[in-house]
């Protein structure tokens, strides 16, 4: 199983002035998205203004944490000893319309399908940090 | 200052190896001197210079080492290897605007013996400043730490969408190694591979890339010289025209960590460079006799073929399998062996081969080359006969 729970994995970054909110949220196990106050659209990666309506006003809003797998891969070489053997990297399409790179856990590679429903959870890292992870939803497991 | 169309009048390179045994500054100087000699020029003629943001050489050091009197133009191009052909665009712009008379473009690196791109970037705290990627913050914490993984994320979606597997990449790898096998400058000279070799090579990023889907790691340097066409008449080589050269930074795109464009299976940057080039030159996909396509991984050949209109989206695998990128195919691709076969000099050796193909002096020469496409993703050029 590619269950990424190692406390050896590196602590996430603090982020930039524009992205610190995201990592602060992850640190307390809340997945936050940057939502434009003007046109309500979400955006990722974070940036200081909305590329659609050009508003600099935005809020960090808790996301549903649900989404689907856009694509995935199993890194083999070079090995990264701080990550569990067999871990998967996946690109997740979140319900709010943004895309986020993460790890896909609690599933064998042969069972992964693009488009399958996943949900967020948080794993511990070195230095007492947290990192956002995804796993199949109950529905997807039954599916 | 006299102005006129920019042309490429010289190319030069070092040997391609796994351990050059000398400094990157020396490699840069050797390649620049070779390119100037090829053109019939000397450092005294040089007043412009361009390279990559991530090249470790400083222009001041090269001016000092080569004995250049003064640079009136010096630039760096971002986007890693994807920006490779941006050096041609910058050189062209500098010459045609009158900012400089003679511009050298170069890339020099001990990428195998010193700084291996393919190793984990987990300890890369310097970030990707100027390289146009988001890998530090949004990839490294998730264990996405190499170019292979960054690219495989996009490639997996492509394979899945079109019902393909890693085996569909084999003909790309076999082709490039076949080209390298008859190129004495190639690291893999006289070392062709089979489809079975490709399929037996170990996984790097499963189920997308095996070892033989990845470009080499190389030490070496390549340089070119650009001046205006009038000046070229007195020089040693027949000049090669830069019909147009361009960069591309489409909305929501990134270099290699390109996850945020709406459709990651569509090579948005390549689509953009093709649109610009075809609009500026009036040349279309049917007008090229050869294409130098940036191959960091085999999938990139598929992406370039589709983005530049050599085949339709999703048809590249069939196109390649039916031999269309071979020397006798409809669009011969990278007859020097590309990065997989010749060497990985970050796109610059592909530019040099494009020049040789137009001159008619390549080892694996395509007949009657009037137009050559050189495409690196976030930059591309149409080279042609003067």
JSON list of N, CA, C and O in Angstrom, two decimals, chain A residues 9-10 13 15 19 22-23 44-47 70-78 80 83 87 89 91 99 101-103 114, chain B residues 118 120 122 137-139 141-144 146 149 152-153 156-157 160 202-207 252 259-262 264:
[
{"chain": "A", "resi": 9, "resn": "UNK", "atom": "N", "xyz": [9.22, 12.34, 6.37]},
{"chain": "A", "resi": 9, "resn": "UNK", "atom": "CA", "xyz": [9.12, 13.16, 5.16]},
{"chain": "A", "resi": 9, "resn": "UNK", "atom": "C", "xyz": [9.31, 14.63, 5.51]},
{"chain": "A", "resi": 9, "resn": "UNK", "atom": "O", "xyz": [8.97, 15.08, 6.60]},
{"chain": "A", "resi": 10, "resn": "UNK", "atom": "N", "xyz": [9.90, 15.37, 4.57]},
{"chain": "A", "resi": 10, "resn": "UNK", "atom": "CA", "xyz": [10.27, 16.75, 4.87]},
{"chain": "A", "resi": 10, "resn": "UNK", "atom": "C", "xyz": [9.07, 17.62, 5.24]},
{"chain": "A", "resi": 10, "resn": "UNK", "atom": "O", "xyz": [7.97, 17.44, 4.70]},
{"chain": "A", "resi": 13, "resn": "UNK", "atom": "N", "xyz": [7.05, 23.76, 3.12]},
{"chain": "A", "resi": 13, "resn": "UNK", "atom": "CA", "xyz": [7.64, 25.10, 3.20]},
{"chain": "A", "resi": 13, "resn": "UNK", "atom": "C", "xyz": [6.70, 26.07, 3.90]},
{"chain": "A", "resi": 13, "resn": "UNK", "atom": "O", "xyz": [5.52, 25.77, 4.10]},
{"chain": "A", "resi": 15, "resn": "UNK", "atom": "N", "xyz": [6.19, 28.93, 2.56]},
{"chain": "A", "resi": 15, "resn": "UNK", "atom": "CA", "xyz": [5.55, 29.62, 1.45]},
{"chain": "A", "resi": 15, "resn": "UNK", "atom": "C", "xyz": [5.99, 31.06, 1.34]},
{"chain": "A", "resi": 15, "resn": "UNK", "atom": "O", "xyz": [6.75, 31.57, 2.16]},
{"chain": "A", "resi": 19, "resn": "UNK", "atom": "N", "xyz": [1.59, 32.80, -0.73]},
{"chain": "A", "resi": 19, "resn": "UNK", "atom": "CA", "xyz": [1.12, 31.42, -0.56]},
{"chain": "A", "resi": 19, "resn": "UNK", "atom": "C", "xyz": [1.14, 30.93, 0.88]},
{"chain": "A", "resi": 19, "resn": "UNK", "atom": "O", "xyz": [0.70, 29.81, 1.16]},
{"chain": "A", "resi": 22, "resn": "UNK", "atom": "N", "xyz": [-1.82, 29.07, 2.52]},
{"chain": "A", "resi": 22, "resn": "UNK", "atom": "CA", "xyz": [-2.09, 27.67, 2.17]},
{"chain": "A", "resi": 22, "resn": "UNK", "atom": "C", "xyz": [-1.37, 26.73, 3.12]},
{"chain": "A", "resi": 22, "resn": "UNK", "atom": "O", "xyz": [-1.96, 25.79, 3.66]},
{"chain": "A", "resi": 23, "resn": "UNK", "atom": "N", "xyz": [-0.08, 27.00, 3.35]},
{"chain": "A", "resi": 23, "resn": "UNK", "atom": "CA", "xyz": [0.72, 26.12, 4.20]},
{"chain": "A", "resi": 23, "resn": "UNK", "atom": "C", "xyz": [0.36, 26.26, 5.67]},
{"chain": "A", "resi": 23, "resn": "UNK", "atom": "O", "xyz": [0.44, 25.29, 6.43]},
{"chain": "A", "resi": 44, "resn": "UNK", "atom": "N", "xyz": [-5.31, 28.61, -8.16]},
{"chain": "A", "resi": 44, "resn": "UNK", "atom": "CA", "xyz": [-4.13, 27.92, -7.64]},
{"chain": "A", "resi": 44, "resn": "UNK", "atom": "C", "xyz": [-3.16, 27.71, -8.78]},
{"chain": "A", "resi": 44, "resn": "UNK", "atom": "O", "xyz": [-3.60, 27.35, -9.87]},
{"chain": "A", "resi": 45, "resn": "UNK", "atom": "N", "xyz": [-1.86, 27.92, -8.61]},
{"chain": "A", "resi": 45, "resn": "UNK", "atom": "CA", "xyz": [-1.19, 28.37, -7.39]},
{"chain": "A", "resi": 45, "resn": "UNK", "atom": "C", "xyz": [-1.60, 29.79, -7.00]},
{"chain": "A", "resi": 45, "resn": "UNK", "atom": "O", "xyz": [-2.06, 30.55, -7.85]},
{"chain": "A", "resi": 46, "resn": "UNK", "atom": "N", "xyz": [-1.42, 30.13, -5.71]},
{"chain": "A", "resi": 46, "resn": "UNK", "atom": "CA", "xyz": [-1.81, 31.46, -5.23]},
{"chain": "A", "resi": 46, "resn": "UNK", "atom": "C", "xyz": [-1.08, 32.58, -5.97]},
{"chain": "A", "resi": 46, "resn": "UNK", "atom": "O", "xyz": [0.03, 32.40, -6.45]},
{"chain": "A", "resi": 47, "resn": "UNK", "atom": "N", "xyz": [-1.74, 33.70, -6.07]},
{"chain": "A", "resi": 47, "resn": "UNK", "atom": "CA", "xyz": [-1.17, 34.89, -6.72]},
{"chain": "A", "resi": 47, "resn": "UNK", "atom": "C", "xyz": [-1.88, 36.10, -6.13]},
{"chain": "A", "resi": 47, "resn": "UNK", "atom": "O", "xyz": [-2.98, 35.97, -5.58]},
{"chain": "A", "resi": 70, "resn": "UNK", "atom": "N", "xyz": [-6.66, 13.57, -11.63]},
{"chain": "A", "resi": 70, "resn": "UNK", "atom": "CA", "xyz": [-6.43, 14.05, -13.00]},
{"chain": "A", "resi": 70, "resn": "UNK", "atom": "C", "xyz": [-5.37, 13.18, -13.68]},
{"chain": "A", "resi": 70, "resn": "UNK", "atom": "O", "xyz": [-5.51, 12.80, -14.83]},
{"chain": "A", "resi": 71, "resn": "UNK", "atom": "N", "xyz": [-4.30, 12.89, -12.94]},
{"chain": "A", "resi": 71, "resn": "UNK", "atom": "CA", "xyz": [-3.26, 12.00, -13.44]},
{"chain": "A", "resi": 71, "resn": "UNK", "atom": "C", "xyz": [-2.40, 11.58, -12.26]},
{"chain": "A", "resi": 71, "resn": "UNK", "atom": "O", "xyz": [-2.51, 12.14, -11.16]},
{"chain": "A", "resi": 72, "resn": "UNK", "atom": "N", "xyz": [-1.55, 10.59, -12.47]},
{"chain": "A", "resi": 72, "resn": "UNK", "atom": "CA", "xyz": [-0.76, 10.06, -11.36]},
{"chain": "A", "resi": 72, "resn": "UNK", "atom": "C", "xyz": [0.47, 9.36, -11.88]},
{"chain": "A", "resi": 72, "resn": "UNK", "atom": "O", "xyz": [0.55, 8.99, -13.06]},
{"chain": "A", "resi": 73, "resn": "UNK", "atom": "N", "xyz": [1.45, 9.14, -11.01]},
{"chain": "A", "resi": 73, "resn": "UNK", "atom": "CA", "xyz": [2.65, 8.40, -11.38]},
{"chain": "A", "resi": 73, "resn": "UNK", "atom": "C", "xyz": [3.31, 7.85, -10.11]},
{"chain": "A", "resi": 73, "resn": "UNK", "atom": "O", "xyz": [3.12, 8.40, -9.01]},
{"chain": "A", "resi": 74, "resn": "UNK", "atom": "N", "xyz": [4.03, 6.76, -10.28]},
{"chain": "A", "resi": 74, "resn": "UNK", "atom": "CA", "xyz": [4.76, 6.15, -9.18]},
{"chain": "A", "resi": 74, "resn": "UNK", "atom": "C", "xyz": [6.26, 6.40, -9.38]},
{"chain": "A", "resi": 74, "resn": "UNK", "atom": "O", "xyz": [6.88, 5.75, -10.24]},
{"chain": "A", "resi": 75, "resn": "UNK", "atom": "N", "xyz": [6.86, 7.32, -8.65]},
{"chain": "A", "resi": 75, "resn": "UNK", "atom": "CA", "xyz": [8.29, 7.58, -8.81]},
{"chain": "A", "resi": 75, "resn": "UNK", "atom": "C", "xyz": [9.10, 6.35, -8.37]},
{"chain": "A", "resi": 75, "resn": "UNK", "atom": "O", "xyz": [8.85, 5.80, -7.30]},
{"chain": "A", "resi": 76, "resn": "UNK", "atom": "N", "xyz": [10.03, 5.93, -9.22]},
{"chain": "A", "resi": 76, "resn": "UNK", "atom": "CA", "xyz": [10.84, 4.75, -8.91]},
{"chain": "A", "resi": 76, "resn": "UNK", "atom": "C", "xyz": [12.30, 5.13, -8.67]},
{"chain": "A", "resi": 76, "resn": "UNK", "atom": "O", "xyz": [12.92, 4.70, -7.70]},
{"chain": "A", "resi": 77, "resn": "UNK", "atom": "N", "xyz": [12.85, 5.91, -9.59]},
{"chain": "A", "resi": 77, "resn": "UNK", "atom": "CA", "xyz": [14.27, 6.23, -9.50]},
{"chain": "A", "resi": 77, "resn": "UNK", "atom": "C", "xyz": [14.50, 7.70, -9.78]},
{"chain": "A", "resi": 77, "resn": "UNK", "atom": "O", "xyz": [13.91, 8.22, -10.71]},
{"chain": "A", "resi": 78, "resn": "UNK", "atom": "N", "xyz": [15.34, 8.39, -9.02]},
{"chain": "A", "resi": 78, "resn": "UNK", "atom": "CA", "xyz": [16.10, 7.89, -7.87]},
{"chain": "A", "resi": 78, "resn": "UNK", "atom": "C", "xyz": [15.20, 7.70, -6.65]},
{"chain": "A", "resi": 78, "resn": "UNK", "atom": "O", "xyz": [14.19, 8.41, -6.51]},
{"chain": "A", "resi": 80, "resn": "UNK", "atom": "N", "xyz": [13.72, 8.04, -2.95]},
{"chain": "A", "resi": 80, "resn": "UNK", "atom": "CA", "xyz": [13.73, 9.11, -1.95]},
{"chain": "A", "resi": 80, "resn": "UNK", "atom": "C", "xyz": [13.46, 8.46, -0.60]},
{"chain": "A", "resi": 80, "resn": "UNK", "atom": "O", "xyz": [12.32, 8.13, -0.28]},
{"chain": "A", "resi": 83, "resn": "UNK", "atom": "N", "xyz": [10.54, 9.18, 1.78]},
{"chain": "A", "resi": 83, "resn": "UNK", "atom": "CA", "xyz": [9.16, 8.87, 1.42]},
{"chain": "A", "resi": 83, "resn": "UNK", "atom": "C", "xyz": [8.97, 7.36, 1.45]},
{"chain": "A", "resi": 83, "resn": "UNK", "atom": "O", "xyz": [9.89, 6.61, 1.12]},
{"chain": "A", "resi": 87, "resn": "UNK", "atom": "N", "xyz": [5.20, 5.12, -2.94]},
{"chain": "A", "resi": 87, "resn": "UNK", "atom": "CA", "xyz": [4.27, 6.27, -2.87]},
{"chain": "A", "resi": 87, "resn": "UNK", "atom": "C", "xyz": [3.91, 6.75, -4.27]},
{"chain": "A", "resi": 87, "resn": "UNK", "atom": "O", "xyz": [4.68, 6.60, -5.22]},
{"chain": "A", "resi": 89, "resn": "UNK", "atom": "N", "xyz": [2.47, 9.97, -6.69]},
{"chain": "A", "resi": 89, "resn": "UNK", "atom": "CA", "xyz": [2.25, 11.40, -6.86]},
{"chain": "A", "resi": 89, "resn": "UNK", "atom": "C", "xyz": [1.03, 11.56, -7.77]},
{"chain": "A", "resi": 89, "resn": "UNK", "atom": "O", "xyz": [0.92, 10.85, -8.78]},
{"chain": "A", "resi": 91, "resn": "UNK", "atom": "N", "xyz": [-2.06, 14.36, -9.45]},
{"chain": "A", "resi": 91, "resn": "UNK", "atom": "CA", "xyz": [-2.61, 15.68, -9.69]},
{"chain": "A", "resi": 91, "resn": "UNK", "atom": "C", "xyz": [-4.11, 15.57, -9.45]},
{"chain": "A", "resi": 91, "resn": "UNK", "atom": "O", "xyz": [-4.77, 14.69, -10.03]},
{"chain": "A", "resi": 99, "resn": "UNK", "atom": "N", "xyz": [-6.61, 22.85, -9.44]},
{"chain": "A", "resi": 99, "resn": "UNK", "atom": "CA", "xyz": [-5.83, 21.62, -9.55]},
{"chain": "A", "resi": 99, "resn": "UNK", "atom": "C", "xyz": [-4.63, 21.71, -8.61]},
{"chain": "A", "resi": 99, "resn": "UNK", "atom": "O", "xyz": [-3.96, 22.73, -8.55]},
{"chain": "A", "resi": 101, "resn": "UNK", "atom": "N", "xyz": [-1.23, 19.44, -6.82]},
{"chain": "A", "resi": 101, "resn": "UNK", "atom": "CA", "xyz": [-0.41, 18.23, -6.78]},
{"chain": "A", "resi": 101, "resn": "UNK", "atom": "C", "xyz": [-0.39, 17.68, -5.35]},
{"chain": "A", "resi": 101, "resn": "UNK", "atom": "O", "xyz": [-0.32, 18.44, -4.39]},
{"chain": "A", "resi": 102, "resn": "UNK", "atom": "N", "xyz": [-0.48, 16.36, -5.24]},
{"chain": "A", "resi": 102, "resn": "UNK", "atom": "CA", "xyz": [-0.49, 15.74, -3.91]},
{"chain": "A", "resi": 102, "resn": "UNK", "atom": "C", "xyz": [0.01, 14.31, -4.02]},
{"chain": "A", "resi": 102, "resn": "UNK", "atom": "O", "xyz": [0.61, 13.92, -5.02]},
{"chain": "A", "resi": 103, "resn": "UNK", "atom": "N", "xyz": [-0.24, 13.53, -2.97]},
{"chain": "A", "resi": 103, "resn": "UNK", "atom": "CA", "xyz": [0.03, 12.09, -3.00]},
{"chain": "A", "resi": 103, "resn": "UNK", "atom": "C", "xyz": [-1.30, 11.36, -2.93]},
{"chain": "A", "resi": 103, "resn": "UNK", "atom": "O", "xyz": [-2.23, 11.82, -2.28]},
{"chain": "A", "resi": 114, "resn": "UNK", "atom": "N", "xyz": [-7.84, 7.48, -13.58]},
{"chain": "A", "resi": 114, "resn": "UNK", "atom": "CA", "xyz": [-8.07, 8.91, -13.70]},
{"chain": "A", "resi": 114, "resn": "UNK", "atom": "C", "xyz": [-9.58, 9.16, -13.59]},
{"chain": "A", "resi": 114, "resn": "UNK", "atom": "O", "xyz": [-10.38, 8.41, -14.15]},
{"chain": "B", "resi": 118, "resn": "UNK", "atom": "N", "xyz": [18.82, 14.96, -13.26]},
{"chain": "B", "resi": 118, "resn": "UNK", "atom": "CA", "xyz": [17.96, 13.81, -13.04]},
{"chain": "B", "resi": 118, "resn": "UNK", "atom": "C", "xyz": [18.00, 13.28, -11.62]},
{"chain": "B", "resi": 118, "resn": "UNK", "atom": "O", "xyz": [17.22, 12.41, -11.26]},
{"chain": "B", "resi": 120, "resn": "UNK", "atom": "N", "xyz": [17.54, 13.66, -7.46]},
{"chain": "B", "resi": 120, "resn": "UNK", "atom": "CA", "xyz": [16.51, 14.31, -6.66]},
{"chain": "B", "resi": 120, "resn": "UNK", "atom": "C", "xyz": [16.85, 15.77, -6.41]},
{"chain": "B", "resi": 120, "resn": "UNK", "atom": "O", "xyz": [17.97, 16.13, -6.10]},
{"chain": "B", "resi": 122, "resn": "UNK", "atom": "N", "xyz": [15.41, 17.36, -4.02]},
{"chain": "B", "resi": 122, "resn": "UNK", "atom": "CA", "xyz": [14.85, 17.62, -2.70]},
{"chain": "B", "resi": 122, "resn": "UNK", "atom": "C", "xyz": [15.65, 18.65, -1.90]},
{"chain": "B", "resi": 122, "resn": "UNK", "atom": "O", "xyz": [15.11, 19.37, -1.07]},
{"chain": "B", "resi": 137, "resn": "UNK", "atom": "N", "xyz": [8.01, 24.68, -4.40]},
{"chain": "B", "resi": 137, "resn": "UNK", "atom": "CA", "xyz": [6.96, 24.79, -3.39]},
{"chain": "B", "resi": 137, "resn": "UNK", "atom": "C", "xyz": [5.84, 23.77, -3.58]},
{"chain": "B", "resi": 137, "resn": "UNK", "atom": "O", "xyz": [5.34, 23.21, -2.60]},
{"chain": "B", "resi": 138, "resn": "UNK", "atom": "N", "xyz": [5.46, 23.51, -4.83]},
{"chain": "B", "resi": 138, "resn": "UNK", "atom": "CA", "xyz": [4.27, 22.71, -5.06]},
{"chain": "B", "resi": 138, "resn": "UNK", "atom": "C", "xyz": [4.55, 21.28, -5.46]},
{"chain": "B", "resi": 138, "resn": "UNK", "atom": "O", "xyz": [3.63, 20.49, -5.66]},
{"chain": "B", "resi": 139, "resn": "UNK", "atom": "N", "xyz": [5.82, 20.92, -5.65]},
{"chain": "B", "resi": 139, "resn": "UNK", "atom": "CA", "xyz": [6.16, 19.55, -6.03]},
{"chain": "B", "resi": 139, "resn": "UNK", "atom": "C", "xyz": [7.04, 18.84, -5.00]},
{"chain": "B", "resi": 139, "resn": "UNK", "atom": "O", "xyz": [6.76, 17.70, -4.63]},
{"chain": "B", "resi": 141, "resn": "UNK", "atom": "N", "xyz": [7.50, 19.00, -1.72]},
{"chain": "B", "resi": 141, "resn": "UNK", "atom": "CA", "xyz": [6.92, 18.45, -0.48]},
{"chain": "B", "resi": 141, "resn": "UNK", "atom": "C", "xyz": [6.12, 17.17, -0.70]},
{"chain": "B", "resi": 141, "resn": "UNK", "atom": "O", "xyz": [5.84, 16.44, 0.24]},
{"chain": "B", "resi": 142, "resn": "UNK", "atom": "N", "xyz": [5.74, 16.91, -1.97]},
{"chain": "B", "resi": 142, "resn": "UNK", "atom": "CA", "xyz": [4.98, 15.71, -2.28]},
{"chain": "B", "resi": 142, "resn": "UNK", "atom": "C", "xyz": [5.86, 14.60, -2.84]},
{"chain": "B", "resi": 142, "resn": "UNK", "atom": "O", "xyz": [5.35, 13.57, -3.31]},
{"chain": "B", "resi": 143, "resn": "UNK", "atom": "N", "xyz": [7.17, 14.80, -2.83]},
{"chain": "B", "resi": 143, "resn": "UNK", "atom": "CA", "xyz": [8.08, 13.78, -3.35]},
{"chain": "B", "resi": 143, "resn": "UNK", "atom": "C", "xyz": [8.12, 13.75, -4.87]},
{"chain": "B", "resi": 143, "resn": "UNK", "atom": "O", "xyz": [8.53, 12.76, -5.47]},
{"chain": "B", "resi": 144, "resn": "UNK", "atom": "N", "xyz": [7.68, 14.82, -5.48]},
{"chain": "B", "resi": 144, "resn": "UNK", "atom": "CA", "xyz": [7.80, 14.96, -6.93]},
{"chain": "B", "resi": 144, "resn": "UNK", "atom": "C", "xyz": [9.05, 15.79, -7.17]},
{"chain": "B", "resi": 144, "resn": "UNK", "atom": "O", "xyz": [9.01, 17.02, -7.13]},
{"chain": "B", "resi": 146, "resn": "UNK", "atom": "N", "xyz": [11.93, 15.09, -9.50]},
{"chain": "B", "resi": 146, "resn": "UNK", "atom": "CA", "xyz": [12.81, 14.98, -10.67]},
{"chain": "B", "resi": 146, "resn": "UNK", "atom": "C", "xyz": [12.04, 15.39, -11.94]},
{"chain": "B", "resi": 146, "resn": "UNK", "atom": "O", "xyz": [10.80, 15.28, -11.98]},
{"chain": "B", "resi": 149, "resn": "UNK", "atom": "N", "xyz": [9.50, 12.75, -13.08]},
{"chain": "B", "resi": 149, "resn": "UNK", "atom": "CA", "xyz": [8.19, 12.71, -12.40]},
{"chain": "B", "resi": 149, "resn": "UNK", "atom": "C", "xyz": [7.34, 13.90, -12.83]},
{"chain": "B", "resi": 149, "resn": "UNK", "atom": "O", "xyz": [6.15, 13.75, -13.12]},
{"chain": "B", "resi": 152, "resn": "UNK", "atom": "N", "xyz": [6.14, 13.11, -16.25]},
{"chain": "B", "resi": 152, "resn": "UNK", "atom": "CA", "xyz": [5.30, 11.91, -16.29]},
{"chain": "B", "resi": 152, "resn": "UNK", "atom": "C", "xyz": [3.87, 12.21, -15.85]},
{"chain": "B", "resi": 152, "resn": "UNK", "atom": "O", "xyz": [2.92, 11.57, -16.32]},
{"chain": "B", "resi": 153, "resn": "UNK", "atom": "N", "xyz": [3.72, 13.16, -14.94]},
{"chain": "B", "resi": 153, "resn": "UNK", "atom": "CA", "xyz": [2.38, 13.53, -14.49]},
{"chain": "B", "resi": 153, "resn": "UNK", "atom": "C", "xyz": [1.51, 13.97, -15.68]},
{"chain": "B", "resi": 153, "resn": "UNK", "atom": "O", "xyz": [0.34, 13.61, -15.79]},
{"chain": "B", "resi": 156, "resn": "UNK", "atom": "N", "xyz": [1.17, 10.79, -18.26]},
{"chain": "B", "resi": 156, "resn": "UNK", "atom": "CA", "xyz": [0.22, 9.74, -17.88]},
{"chain": "B", "resi": 156, "resn": "UNK", "atom": "C", "xyz": [-1.18, 10.08, -18.37]},
{"chain": "B", "resi": 156, "resn": "UNK", "atom": "O", "xyz": [-1.91, 9.22, -18.86]},
{"chain": "B", "resi": 157, "resn": "UNK", "atom": "N", "xyz": [-1.54, 11.34, -18.24]},
{"chain": "B", "resi": 157, "resn": "UNK", "atom": "CA", "xyz": [-2.87, 11.78, -18.70]},
{"chain": "B", "resi": 157, "resn": "UNK", "atom": "C", "xyz": [-2.98, 11.59, -20.22]},
{"chain": "B", "resi": 157, "resn": "UNK", "atom": "O", "xyz": [-4.03, 11.19, -20.72]},
{"chain": "B", "resi": 160, "resn": "UNK", "atom": "N", "xyz": [-3.30, 7.82, -21.00]},
{"chain": "B", "resi": 160, "resn": "UNK", "atom": "CA", "xyz": [-4.63, 7.35, -20.60]},
{"chain": "B", "resi": 160, "resn": "UNK", "atom": "C", "xyz": [-5.71, 7.85, -21.56]},
{"chain": "B", "resi": 160, "resn": "UNK", "atom": "O", "xyz": [-6.58, 7.09, -21.98]},
{"chain": "B", "resi": 202, "resn": "UNK", "atom": "N", "xyz": [14.73, -0.34, -17.08]},
{"chain": "B", "resi": 202, "resn": "UNK", "atom": "CA", "xyz": [14.03, -0.25, -15.80]},
{"chain": "B", "resi": 202, "resn": "UNK", "atom": "C", "xyz": [13.13, 0.98, -15.73]},
{"chain": "B", "resi": 202, "resn": "UNK", "atom": "O", "xyz": [13.36, 2.00, -16.39]},
{"chain": "B", "resi": 203, "resn": "UNK", "atom": "N", "xyz": [12.11, 0.87, -14.89]},
{"chain": "B", "resi": 203, "resn": "UNK", "atom": "CA", "xyz": [11.21, 1.98, -14.68]},
{"chain": "B", "resi": 203, "resn": "UNK", "atom": "C", "xyz": [11.91, 3.14, -13.97]},
{"chain": "B", "resi": 203, "resn": "UNK", "atom": "O", "xyz": [12.66, 2.92, -13.02]},
{"chain": "B", "resi": 204, "resn": "UNK", "atom": "N", "xyz": [11.61, 4.33, -14.42]},
{"chain": "B", "resi": 204, "resn": "UNK", "atom": "CA", "xyz": [12.05, 5.55, -13.73]},
{"chain": "B", "resi": 204, "resn": "UNK", "atom": "C", "xyz": [10.84, 6.19, -13.06]},
{"chain": "B", "resi": 204, "resn": "UNK", "atom": "O", "xyz": [10.90, 6.63, -11.91]},
{"chain": "B", "resi": 205, "resn": "UNK", "atom": "N", "xyz": [9.75, 6.26, -13.79]},
{"chain": "B", "resi": 205, "resn": "UNK", "atom": "CA", "xyz": [8.48, 6.80, -13.26]},
{"chain": "B", "resi": 205, "resn": "UNK", "atom": "C", "xyz": [7.37, 5.92, -13.84]},
{"chain": "B", "resi": 205, "resn": "UNK", "atom": "O", "xyz": [6.96, 6.10, -14.99]},
{"chain": "B", "resi": 206, "resn": "UNK", "atom": "N", "xyz": [6.90, 4.97, -13.05]},
{"chain": "B", "resi": 206, "resn": "UNK", "atom": "CA", "xyz": [5.97, 3.94, -13.52]},
{"chain": "B", "resi": 206, "resn": "UNK", "atom": "C", "xyz": [4.52, 4.46, -13.50]},
{"chain": "B", "resi": 206, "resn": "UNK", "atom": "O", "xyz": [4.15, 5.12, -12.55]},
{"chain": "B", "resi": 207, "resn": "UNK", "atom": "N", "xyz": [3.71, 4.18, -14.49]},
{"chain": "B", "resi": 207, "resn": "UNK", "atom": "CA", "xyz": [3.92, 3.36, -15.68]},
{"chain": "B", "resi": 207, "resn": "UNK", "atom": "C", "xyz": [4.19, 4.20, -16.93]},
{"chain": "B", "resi": 207, "resn": "UNK", "atom": "O", "xyz": [3.72, 3.86, -18.01]},
{"chain": "B", "resi": 252, "resn": "UNK", "atom": "N", "xyz": [-1.21, 30.36, -17.54]},
{"chain": "B", "resi": 252, "resn": "UNK", "atom": "CA", "xyz": [-1.21, 29.21, -16.61]},
{"chain": "B", "resi": 252, "resn": "UNK", "atom": "C", "xyz": [-0.17, 28.15, -16.97]},
{"chain": "B", "resi": 252, "resn": "UNK", "atom": "O", "xyz": [-0.23, 27.03, -16.46]},
{"chain": "B", "resi": 259, "resn": "UNK", "atom": "N", "xyz": [1.16, 21.90, -14.83]},
{"chain": "B", "resi": 259, "resn": "UNK", "atom": "CA", "xyz": [-0.01, 21.17, -14.37]},
{"chain": "B", "resi": 259, "resn": "UNK", "atom": "C", "xyz": [-1.31, 21.95, -14.45]},
{"chain": "B", "resi": 259, "resn": "UNK", "atom": "O", "xyz": [-2.38, 21.41, -14.19]},
{"chain": "B", "resi": 260, "resn": "UNK", "atom": "N", "xyz": [-1.23, 23.23, -14.72]},
{"chain": "B", "resi": 260, "resn": "UNK", "atom": "CA", "xyz": [-2.40, 24.07, -14.48]},
{"chain": "B", "resi": 260, "resn": "UNK", "atom": "C", "xyz": [-3.11, 24.55, -15.74]},
{"chain": "B", "resi": 260, "resn": "UNK", "atom": "O", "xyz": [-4.14, 25.19, -15.65]},
{"chain": "B", "resi": 261, "resn": "UNK", "atom": "N", "xyz": [-2.54, 24.25, -16.92]},
{"chain": "B", "resi": 261, "resn": "UNK", "atom": "CA", "xyz": [-3.27, 24.56, -18.15]},
{"chain": "B", "resi": 261, "resn": "UNK", "atom": "C", "xyz": [-4.49, 23.64, -18.20]},
{"chain": "B", "resi": 261, "resn": "UNK", "atom": "O", "xyz": [-4.48, 22.55, -17.61]},
{"chain": "B", "resi": 262, "resn": "UNK", "atom": "N", "xyz": [-5.53, 24.07, -18.87]},
{"chain": "B", "resi": 262, "resn": "UNK", "atom": "CA", "xyz": [-6.79, 23.32, -18.85]},
{"chain": "B", "resi": 262, "resn": "UNK", "atom": "C", "xyz": [-6.59, 21.87, -19.32]},
{"chain": "B", "resi": 262, "resn": "UNK", "atom": "O", "xyz": [-7.09, 20.93, -18.72]},
{"chain": "B", "resi": 264, "resn": "UNK", "atom": "N", "xyz": [-3.71, 19.24, -20.05]},
{"chain": "B", "resi": 264, "resn": "UNK", "atom": "CA", "xyz": [-2.28, 18.96, -19.96]},
{"chain": "B", "resi": 264, "resn": "UNK", "atom": "C", "xyz": [-1.80, 18.04, -21.08]},
{"chain": "B", "resi": 264, "resn": "UNK", "atom": "O", "xyz": [-0.61, 17.86, -21.27]}
]
